[in-house]
Coordinates of C-alpha atoms in Angstrom, one line a residue:
X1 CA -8.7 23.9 2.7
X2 CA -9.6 20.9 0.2
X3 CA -6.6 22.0 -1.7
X4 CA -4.4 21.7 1.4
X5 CA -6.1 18.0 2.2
X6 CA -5.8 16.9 -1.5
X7 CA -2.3 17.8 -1.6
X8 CA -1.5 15.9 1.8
X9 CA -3.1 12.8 0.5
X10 CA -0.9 13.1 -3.0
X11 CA 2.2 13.2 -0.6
X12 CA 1.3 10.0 1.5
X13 CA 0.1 8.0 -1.8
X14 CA 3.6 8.9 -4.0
X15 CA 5.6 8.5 -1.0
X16 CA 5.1 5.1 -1.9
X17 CA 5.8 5.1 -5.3
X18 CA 10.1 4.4 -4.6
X19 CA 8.6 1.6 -2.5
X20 CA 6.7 0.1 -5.4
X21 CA 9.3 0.4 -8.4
X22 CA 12.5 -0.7 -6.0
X23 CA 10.0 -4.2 -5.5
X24 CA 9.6 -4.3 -9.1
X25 CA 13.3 -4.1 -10.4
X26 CA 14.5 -6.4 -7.3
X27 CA 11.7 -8.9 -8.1
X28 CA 12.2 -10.0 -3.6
X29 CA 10.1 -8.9 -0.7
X30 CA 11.7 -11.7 2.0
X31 CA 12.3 -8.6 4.0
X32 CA 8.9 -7.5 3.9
X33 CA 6.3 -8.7 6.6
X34 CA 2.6 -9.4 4.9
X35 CA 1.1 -8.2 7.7
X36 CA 2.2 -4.3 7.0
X37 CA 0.9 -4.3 3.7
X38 CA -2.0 -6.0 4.5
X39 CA -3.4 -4.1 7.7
X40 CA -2.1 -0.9 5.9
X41 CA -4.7 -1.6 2.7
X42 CA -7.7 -2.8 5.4
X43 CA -7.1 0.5 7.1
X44 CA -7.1 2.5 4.0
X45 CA -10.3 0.6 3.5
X46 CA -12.2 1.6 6.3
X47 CA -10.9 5.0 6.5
X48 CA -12.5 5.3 2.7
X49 CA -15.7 3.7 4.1
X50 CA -16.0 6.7 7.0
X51 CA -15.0 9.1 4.8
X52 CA -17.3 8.7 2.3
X53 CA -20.2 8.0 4.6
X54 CA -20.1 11.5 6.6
X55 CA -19.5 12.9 2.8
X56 CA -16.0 13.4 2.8
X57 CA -15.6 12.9 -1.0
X58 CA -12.4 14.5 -1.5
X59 CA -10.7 12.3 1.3
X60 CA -13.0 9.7 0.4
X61 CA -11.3 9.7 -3.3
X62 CA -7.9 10.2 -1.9
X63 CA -8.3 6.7 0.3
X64 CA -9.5 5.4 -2.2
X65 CA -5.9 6.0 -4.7
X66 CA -4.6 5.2 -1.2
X67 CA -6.0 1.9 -1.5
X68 CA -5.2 1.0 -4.4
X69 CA -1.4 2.0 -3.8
X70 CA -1.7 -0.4 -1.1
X71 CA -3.1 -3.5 -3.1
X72 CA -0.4 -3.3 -5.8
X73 CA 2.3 -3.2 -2.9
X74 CA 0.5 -6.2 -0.8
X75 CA 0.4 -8.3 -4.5
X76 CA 4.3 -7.4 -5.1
X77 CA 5.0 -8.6 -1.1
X78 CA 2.8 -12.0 -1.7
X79 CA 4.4 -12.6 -5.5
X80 CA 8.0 -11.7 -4.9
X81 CA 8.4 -13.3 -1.5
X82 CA 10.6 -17.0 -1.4
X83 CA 8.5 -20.0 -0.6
X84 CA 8.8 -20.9 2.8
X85 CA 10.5 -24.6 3.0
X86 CA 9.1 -26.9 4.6
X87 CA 11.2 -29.3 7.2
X88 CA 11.4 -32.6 5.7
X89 CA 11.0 -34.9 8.9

């Protein structure tokens, strides 16, 4: 069954991977909230945290690549996004 699990988690994590290289080539995330990406790496966090305290390491592992999926796709959102203007009053 670890197999099965393992294999599930490699799914989720390379779904992302399009995700990740279409950010890269268009170099714009406007469409993007931060909020997704960011509440998407704090849950991968704490699910890590649970997982490998009741010594899950194999899904302790995979949240962890999960993670750091996540990060790389929350720095992309934050680097390619526009600056907001301001309002000049």
């Amino acid at each position: 069954m670890w197999l099965l699990g393992t294999l599930g988690m490699l799914a989720i994590e390379i779904s992302y991977l399009p995700q990740l290289l279409r950010l890269h080539r268009r170099k714009r995330a406007d469409d993007i909230s931060l909020f997704f990406p960011a509440m998407n790496l704090l849950g991968r966090l704490m699910a890590m945290t649970f997982a490998l305290s009741t010594g899950a390491e194999v899904l302790g592992v995979g949240f962890l690549l999960g993670a750091v999926v996540r990060a790389i796709f929350l720095c992309q959102v934050v680097a390619y996004r526009e600056p907001r203007k301001v309002a000049s009053v």
